[in-house]
Coordinates of N, CA and C in Angstrom, one line a residue:
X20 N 147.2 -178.8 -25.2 CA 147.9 -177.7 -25.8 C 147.4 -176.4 -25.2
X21 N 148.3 -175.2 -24.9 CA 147.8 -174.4 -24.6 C 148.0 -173.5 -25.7
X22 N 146.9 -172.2 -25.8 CA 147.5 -171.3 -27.0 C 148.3 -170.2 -26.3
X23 N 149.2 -169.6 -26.9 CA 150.0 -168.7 -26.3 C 149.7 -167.4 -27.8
X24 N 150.0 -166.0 -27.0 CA 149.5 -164.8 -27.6 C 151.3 -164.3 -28.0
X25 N 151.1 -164.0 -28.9 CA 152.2 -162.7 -29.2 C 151.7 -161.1 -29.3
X26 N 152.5 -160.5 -27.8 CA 152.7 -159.3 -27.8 C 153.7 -158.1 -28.6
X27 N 153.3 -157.5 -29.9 CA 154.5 -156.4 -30.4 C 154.0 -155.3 -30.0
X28 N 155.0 -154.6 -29.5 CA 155.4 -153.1 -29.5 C 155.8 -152.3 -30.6
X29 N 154.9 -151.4 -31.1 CA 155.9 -150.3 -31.8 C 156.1 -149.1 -31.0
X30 N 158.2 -149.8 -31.4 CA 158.7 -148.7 -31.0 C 159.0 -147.3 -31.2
X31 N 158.5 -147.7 -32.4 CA 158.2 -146.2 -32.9 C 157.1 -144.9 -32.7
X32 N 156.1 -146.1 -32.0 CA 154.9 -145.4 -31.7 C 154.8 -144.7 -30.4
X33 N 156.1 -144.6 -29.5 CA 156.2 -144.3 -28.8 C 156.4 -142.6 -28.4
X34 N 155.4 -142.1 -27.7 CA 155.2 -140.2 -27.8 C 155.4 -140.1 -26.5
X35 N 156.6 -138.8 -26.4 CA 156.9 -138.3 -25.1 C 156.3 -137.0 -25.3
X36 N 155.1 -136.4 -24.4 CA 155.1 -135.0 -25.0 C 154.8 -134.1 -23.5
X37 N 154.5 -132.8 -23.5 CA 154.3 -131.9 -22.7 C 153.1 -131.6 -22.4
X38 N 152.3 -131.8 -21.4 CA 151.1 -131.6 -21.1 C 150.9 -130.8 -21.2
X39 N 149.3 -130.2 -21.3 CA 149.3 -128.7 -21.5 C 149.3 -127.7 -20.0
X40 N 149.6 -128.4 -19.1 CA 150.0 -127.6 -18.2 C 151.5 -127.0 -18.3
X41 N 152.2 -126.4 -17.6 CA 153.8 -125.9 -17.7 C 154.5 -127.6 -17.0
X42 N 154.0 -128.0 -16.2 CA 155.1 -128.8 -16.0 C 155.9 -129.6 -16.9
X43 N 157.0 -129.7 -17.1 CA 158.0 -130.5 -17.9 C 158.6 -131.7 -17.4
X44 N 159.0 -132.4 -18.5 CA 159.0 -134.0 -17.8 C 160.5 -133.5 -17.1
X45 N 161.1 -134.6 -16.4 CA 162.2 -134.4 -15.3 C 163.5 -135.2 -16.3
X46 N 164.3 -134.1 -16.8 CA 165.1 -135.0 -17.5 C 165.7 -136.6 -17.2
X47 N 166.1 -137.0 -15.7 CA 166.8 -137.9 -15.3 C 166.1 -139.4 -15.0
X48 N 164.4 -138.9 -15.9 CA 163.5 -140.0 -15.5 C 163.1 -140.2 -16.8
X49 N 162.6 -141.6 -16.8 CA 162.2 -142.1 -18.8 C 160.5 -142.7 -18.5
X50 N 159.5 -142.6 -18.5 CA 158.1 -143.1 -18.1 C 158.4 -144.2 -19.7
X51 N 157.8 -145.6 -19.0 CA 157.6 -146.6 -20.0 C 156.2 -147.3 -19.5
X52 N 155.7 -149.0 -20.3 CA 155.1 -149.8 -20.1 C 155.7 -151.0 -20.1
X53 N 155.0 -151.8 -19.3 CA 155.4 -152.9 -19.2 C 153.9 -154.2 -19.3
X54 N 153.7 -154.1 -20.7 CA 152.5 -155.0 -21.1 C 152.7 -156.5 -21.1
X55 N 151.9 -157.4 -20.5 CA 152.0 -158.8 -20.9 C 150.5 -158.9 -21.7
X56 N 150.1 -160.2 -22.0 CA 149.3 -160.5 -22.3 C 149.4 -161.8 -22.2
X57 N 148.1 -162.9 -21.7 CA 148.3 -164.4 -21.5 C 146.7 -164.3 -21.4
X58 N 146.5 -165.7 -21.6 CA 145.0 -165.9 -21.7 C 143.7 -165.0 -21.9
X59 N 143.5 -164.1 -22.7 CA 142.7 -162.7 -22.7 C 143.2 -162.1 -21.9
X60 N 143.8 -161.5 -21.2 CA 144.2 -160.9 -20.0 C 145.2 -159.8 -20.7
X61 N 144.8 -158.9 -20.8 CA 145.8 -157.9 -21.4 C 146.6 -156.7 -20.1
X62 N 147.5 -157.6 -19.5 CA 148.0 -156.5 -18.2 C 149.1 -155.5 -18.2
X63 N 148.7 -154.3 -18.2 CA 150.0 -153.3 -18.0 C 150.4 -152.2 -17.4
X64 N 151.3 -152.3 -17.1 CA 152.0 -151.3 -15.5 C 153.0 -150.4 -16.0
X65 N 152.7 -149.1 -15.9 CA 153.5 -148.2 -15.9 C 154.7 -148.3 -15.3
X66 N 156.0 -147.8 -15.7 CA 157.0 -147.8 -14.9 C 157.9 -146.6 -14.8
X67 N 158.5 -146.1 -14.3 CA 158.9 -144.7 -14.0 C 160.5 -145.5 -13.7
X68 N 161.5 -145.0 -14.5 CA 162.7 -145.7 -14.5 C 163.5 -144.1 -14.1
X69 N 164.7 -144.1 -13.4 CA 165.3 -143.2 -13.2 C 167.0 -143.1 -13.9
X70 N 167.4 -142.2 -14.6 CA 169.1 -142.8 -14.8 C 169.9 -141.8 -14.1
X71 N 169.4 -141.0 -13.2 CA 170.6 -139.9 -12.9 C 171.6 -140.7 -12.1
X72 N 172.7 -139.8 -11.6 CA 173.4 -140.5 -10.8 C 174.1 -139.9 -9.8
X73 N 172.6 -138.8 -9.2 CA 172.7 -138.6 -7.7 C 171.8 -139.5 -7.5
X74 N 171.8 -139.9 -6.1 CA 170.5 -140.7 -5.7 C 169.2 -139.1 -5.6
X75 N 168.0 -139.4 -5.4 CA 167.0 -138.2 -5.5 C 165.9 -138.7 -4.9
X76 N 165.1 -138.4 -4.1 CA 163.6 -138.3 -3.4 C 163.2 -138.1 -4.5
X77 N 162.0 -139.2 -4.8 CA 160.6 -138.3 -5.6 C 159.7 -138.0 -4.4
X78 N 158.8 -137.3 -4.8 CA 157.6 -137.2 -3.9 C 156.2 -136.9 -4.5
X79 N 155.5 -137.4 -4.7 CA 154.3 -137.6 -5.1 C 152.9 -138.1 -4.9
X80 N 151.9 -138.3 -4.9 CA 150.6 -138.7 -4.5 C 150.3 -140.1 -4.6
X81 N 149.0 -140.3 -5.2 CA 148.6 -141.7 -4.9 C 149.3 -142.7 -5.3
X82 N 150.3 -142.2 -6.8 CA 150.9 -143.3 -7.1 C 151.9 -142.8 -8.0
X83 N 152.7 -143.3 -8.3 CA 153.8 -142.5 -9.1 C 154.0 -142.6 -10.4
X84 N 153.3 -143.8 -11.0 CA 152.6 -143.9 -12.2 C 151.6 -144.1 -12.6
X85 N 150.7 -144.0 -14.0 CA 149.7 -144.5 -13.4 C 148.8 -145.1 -15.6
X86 N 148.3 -146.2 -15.6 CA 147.2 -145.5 -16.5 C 146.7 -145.3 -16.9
X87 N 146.2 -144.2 -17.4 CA 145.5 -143.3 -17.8 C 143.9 -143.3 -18.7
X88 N 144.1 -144.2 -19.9 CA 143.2 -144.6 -20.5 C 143.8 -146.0 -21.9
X89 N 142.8 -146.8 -21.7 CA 143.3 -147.5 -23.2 C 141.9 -147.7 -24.2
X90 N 142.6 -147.3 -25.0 CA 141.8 -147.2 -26.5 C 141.8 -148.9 -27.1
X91 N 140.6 -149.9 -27.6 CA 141.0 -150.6 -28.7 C 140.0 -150.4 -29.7
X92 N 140.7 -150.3 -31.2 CA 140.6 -149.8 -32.2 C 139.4 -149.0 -32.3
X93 N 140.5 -147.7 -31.5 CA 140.1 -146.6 -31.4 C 138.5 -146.1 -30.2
X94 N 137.7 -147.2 -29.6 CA 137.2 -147.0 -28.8 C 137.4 -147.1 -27.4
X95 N 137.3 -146.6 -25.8 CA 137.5 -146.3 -24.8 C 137.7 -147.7 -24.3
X96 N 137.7 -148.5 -23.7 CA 137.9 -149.7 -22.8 C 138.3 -149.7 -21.6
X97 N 139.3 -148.7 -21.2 CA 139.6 -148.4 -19.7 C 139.5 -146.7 -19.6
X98 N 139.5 -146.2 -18.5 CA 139.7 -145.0 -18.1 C 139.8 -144.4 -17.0
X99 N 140.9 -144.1 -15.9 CA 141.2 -144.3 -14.9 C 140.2 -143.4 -14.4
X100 N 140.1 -143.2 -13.2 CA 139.2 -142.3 -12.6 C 140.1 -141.4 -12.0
X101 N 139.2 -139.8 -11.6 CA 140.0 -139.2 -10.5 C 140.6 -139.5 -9.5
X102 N 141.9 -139.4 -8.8 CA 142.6 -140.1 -7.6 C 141.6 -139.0 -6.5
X103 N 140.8 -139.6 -5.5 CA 140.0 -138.6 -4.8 C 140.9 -138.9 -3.3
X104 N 141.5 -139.9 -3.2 CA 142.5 -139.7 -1.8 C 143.8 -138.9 -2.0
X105 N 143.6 -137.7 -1.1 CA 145.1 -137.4 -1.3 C 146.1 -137.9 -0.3
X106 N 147.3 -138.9 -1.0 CA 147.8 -139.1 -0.3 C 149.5 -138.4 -0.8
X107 N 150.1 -138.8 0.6 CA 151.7 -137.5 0.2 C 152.7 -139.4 0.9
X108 N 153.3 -139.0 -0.7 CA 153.9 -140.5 -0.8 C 155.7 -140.3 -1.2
X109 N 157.2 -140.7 -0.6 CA 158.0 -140.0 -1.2 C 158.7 -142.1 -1.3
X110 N 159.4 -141.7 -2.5 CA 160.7 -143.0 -2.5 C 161.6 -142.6 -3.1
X111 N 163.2 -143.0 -3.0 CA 164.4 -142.5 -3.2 C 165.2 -143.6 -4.2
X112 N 165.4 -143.0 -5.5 CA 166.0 -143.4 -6.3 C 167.5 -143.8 -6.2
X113 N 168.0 -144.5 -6.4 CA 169.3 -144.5 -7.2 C 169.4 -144.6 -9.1
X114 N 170.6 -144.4 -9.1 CA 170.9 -144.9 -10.5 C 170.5 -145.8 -11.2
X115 N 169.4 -146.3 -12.1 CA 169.1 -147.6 -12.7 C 167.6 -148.3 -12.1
X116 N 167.2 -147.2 -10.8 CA 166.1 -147.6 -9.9 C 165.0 -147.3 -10.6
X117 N 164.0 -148.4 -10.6 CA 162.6 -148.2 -11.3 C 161.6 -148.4 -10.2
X118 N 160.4 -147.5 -10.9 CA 159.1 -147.7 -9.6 C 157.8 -148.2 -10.6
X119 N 157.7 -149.4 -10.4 CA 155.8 -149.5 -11.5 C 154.6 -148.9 -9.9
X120 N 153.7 -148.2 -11.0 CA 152.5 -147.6 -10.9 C 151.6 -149.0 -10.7
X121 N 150.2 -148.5 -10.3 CA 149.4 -149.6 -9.9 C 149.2 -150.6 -11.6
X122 N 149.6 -152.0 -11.7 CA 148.7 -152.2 -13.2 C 147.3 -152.7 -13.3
X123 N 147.1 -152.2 -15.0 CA 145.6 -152.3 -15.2 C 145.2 -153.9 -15.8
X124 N 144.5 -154.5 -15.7 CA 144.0 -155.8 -15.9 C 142.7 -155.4 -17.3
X125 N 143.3 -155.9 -18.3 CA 141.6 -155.8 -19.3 C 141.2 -157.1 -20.1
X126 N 140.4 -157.3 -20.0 CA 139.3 -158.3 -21.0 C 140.1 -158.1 -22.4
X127 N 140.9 -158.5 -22.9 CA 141.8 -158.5 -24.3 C 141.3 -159.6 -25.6
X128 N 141.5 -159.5 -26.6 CA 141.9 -160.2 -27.5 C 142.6 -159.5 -28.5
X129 N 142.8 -160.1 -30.0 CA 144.0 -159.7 -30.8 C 143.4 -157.8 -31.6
X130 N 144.5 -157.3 -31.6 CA 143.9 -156.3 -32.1 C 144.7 -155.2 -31.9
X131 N 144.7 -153.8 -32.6 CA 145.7 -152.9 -31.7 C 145.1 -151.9 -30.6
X132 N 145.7 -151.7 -29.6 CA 145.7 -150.8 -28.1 C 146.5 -149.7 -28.2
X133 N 145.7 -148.4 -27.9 CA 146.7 -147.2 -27.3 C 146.6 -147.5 -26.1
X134 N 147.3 -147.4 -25.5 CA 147.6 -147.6 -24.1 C 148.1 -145.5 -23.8
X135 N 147.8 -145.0 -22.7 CA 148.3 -143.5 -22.2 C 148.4 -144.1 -20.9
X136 N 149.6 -143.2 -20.5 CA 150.0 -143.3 -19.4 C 150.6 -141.9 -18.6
X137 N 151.0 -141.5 -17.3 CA 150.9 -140.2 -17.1 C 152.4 -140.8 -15.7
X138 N 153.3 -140.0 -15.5 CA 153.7 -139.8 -13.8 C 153.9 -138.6 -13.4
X139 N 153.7 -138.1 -12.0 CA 153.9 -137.0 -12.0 C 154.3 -137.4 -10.3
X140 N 155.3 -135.3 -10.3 CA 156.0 -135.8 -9.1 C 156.8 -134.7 -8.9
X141 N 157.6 -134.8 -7.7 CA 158.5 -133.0 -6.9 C 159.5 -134.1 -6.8
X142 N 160.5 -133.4 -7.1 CA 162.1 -134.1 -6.6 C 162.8 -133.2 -5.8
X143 N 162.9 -134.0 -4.5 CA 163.1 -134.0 -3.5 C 165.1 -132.9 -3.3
X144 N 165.2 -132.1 -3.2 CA 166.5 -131.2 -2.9 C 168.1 -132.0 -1.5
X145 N 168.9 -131.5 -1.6 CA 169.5 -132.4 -0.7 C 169.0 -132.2 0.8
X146 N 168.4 -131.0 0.7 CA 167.6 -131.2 2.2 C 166.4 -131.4 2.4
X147 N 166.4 -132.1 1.8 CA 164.4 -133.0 1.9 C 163.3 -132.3 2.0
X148 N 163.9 -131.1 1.1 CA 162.6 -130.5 0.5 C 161.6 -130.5 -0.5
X149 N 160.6 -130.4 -0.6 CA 160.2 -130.6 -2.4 C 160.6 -129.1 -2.9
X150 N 160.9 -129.5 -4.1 CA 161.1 -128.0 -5.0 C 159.9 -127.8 -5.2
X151 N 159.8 -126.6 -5.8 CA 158.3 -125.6 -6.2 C 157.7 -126.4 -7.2
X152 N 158.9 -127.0 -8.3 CA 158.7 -127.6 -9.6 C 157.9 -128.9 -9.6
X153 N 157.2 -129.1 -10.0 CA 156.4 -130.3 -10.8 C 157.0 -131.0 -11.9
X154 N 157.1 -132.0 -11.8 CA 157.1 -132.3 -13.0 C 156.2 -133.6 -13.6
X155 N 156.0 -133.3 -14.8 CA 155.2 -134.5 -15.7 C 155.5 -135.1 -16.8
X156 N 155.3 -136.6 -16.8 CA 155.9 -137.3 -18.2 C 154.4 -137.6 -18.8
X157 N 154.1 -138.0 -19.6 CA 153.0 -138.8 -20.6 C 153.5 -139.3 -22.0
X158 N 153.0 -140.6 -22.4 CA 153.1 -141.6 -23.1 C 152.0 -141.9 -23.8
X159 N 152.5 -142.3 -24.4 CA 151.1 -143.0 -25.6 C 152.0 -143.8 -26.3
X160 N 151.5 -145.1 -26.3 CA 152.0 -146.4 -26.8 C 150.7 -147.2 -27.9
X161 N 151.0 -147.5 -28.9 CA 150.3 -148.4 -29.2 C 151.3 -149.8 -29.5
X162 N 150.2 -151.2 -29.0 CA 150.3 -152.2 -28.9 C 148.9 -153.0 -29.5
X163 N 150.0 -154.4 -30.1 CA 149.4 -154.8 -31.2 C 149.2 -156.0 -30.2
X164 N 148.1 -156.9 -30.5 CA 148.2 -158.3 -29.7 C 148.2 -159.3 -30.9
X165 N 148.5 -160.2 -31.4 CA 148.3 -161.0 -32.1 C 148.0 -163.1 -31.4
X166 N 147.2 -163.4 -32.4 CA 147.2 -164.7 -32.4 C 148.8 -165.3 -32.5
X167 N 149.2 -165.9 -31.5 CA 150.5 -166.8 -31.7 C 150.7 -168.6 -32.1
X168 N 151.5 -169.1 -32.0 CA 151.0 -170.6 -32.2 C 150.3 -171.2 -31.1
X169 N 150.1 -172.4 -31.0 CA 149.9 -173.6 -30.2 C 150.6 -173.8 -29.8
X170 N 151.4 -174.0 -28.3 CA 152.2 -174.7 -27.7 C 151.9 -176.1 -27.1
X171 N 152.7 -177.1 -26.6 CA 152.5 -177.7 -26.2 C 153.0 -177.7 -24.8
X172 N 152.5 -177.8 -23.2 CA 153.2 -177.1 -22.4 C 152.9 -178.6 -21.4
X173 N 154.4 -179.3 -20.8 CA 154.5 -180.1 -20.1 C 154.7 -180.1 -18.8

């Protein structure tokens, strides 16, 4: 038998807010997570989804999502470090195109997780320029892991 985990999301716990820098998130872009969980292994990847429906250049650094830190019950467990390579990275959306950030791998069991997460990024003009603008999304998700049943797996 193997045990298998159930992962819930609340969706309601879900915060889109404004950093305290000026940058503003990029209306045509939605920042999510994408958590699994299997054997202690609690893994999850940022994703940067796009819905406009011009196609658009992003252009951005080490990675285009990323994150950031996770909390369980309420103490530090991950925390990303400074990106110290600067790298200059662009990829081109269409309508419905998504990009995951690097994911984070942690030592898990049952319990609740803030998970934060951050993208940031210049959208690219029709002449393959960056605009002046920045923009930034950030999240905060909390996730529950729970004990699930026993399976039997053939």
């Amino acid at each position: 038998m193997v045990k298998t985990y159930l992962l819930a999301l609340f969706a309601g716990s879900v915060i889109t807010f404004q950093s305290c820098s000026d940058n503003e998130p990029y209306e045509a872009a939605e920042l999510t997570i994408d958590p699994v969980y299997s054997q202690g292994t609690l893994s999850i990847t940022p994703v940067l989804t796009y819905d406009g429906e011009e196609t658009r250049t992003f252009h951005y650094g080490h990675s285009i999502s990323r994150i950031t830190e996770v909390r369980h019950e309420g103490e530090i467990i991950y925390e990303a470090e400074e990106e110290a390579v600067d790298v200059d990275q662009q990829t081109v959306f269409r309508e419905g195109d998504d990009r995951a950030g690097y994911t984070v791998e942690i030592d898990a069991g049952p319990g609740m997780y803030t998970v934060e997460a951050e993208a940031a990024f210049a959208v690219l003009d029709e002449d393959e320029k960056a605009s002046e603008e920045m923009y930034q999304h950030r999240l905060v998700q909390e996730l529950e892991v729970q004990d699930g049943e026993a399976l039997d797996e053939e």
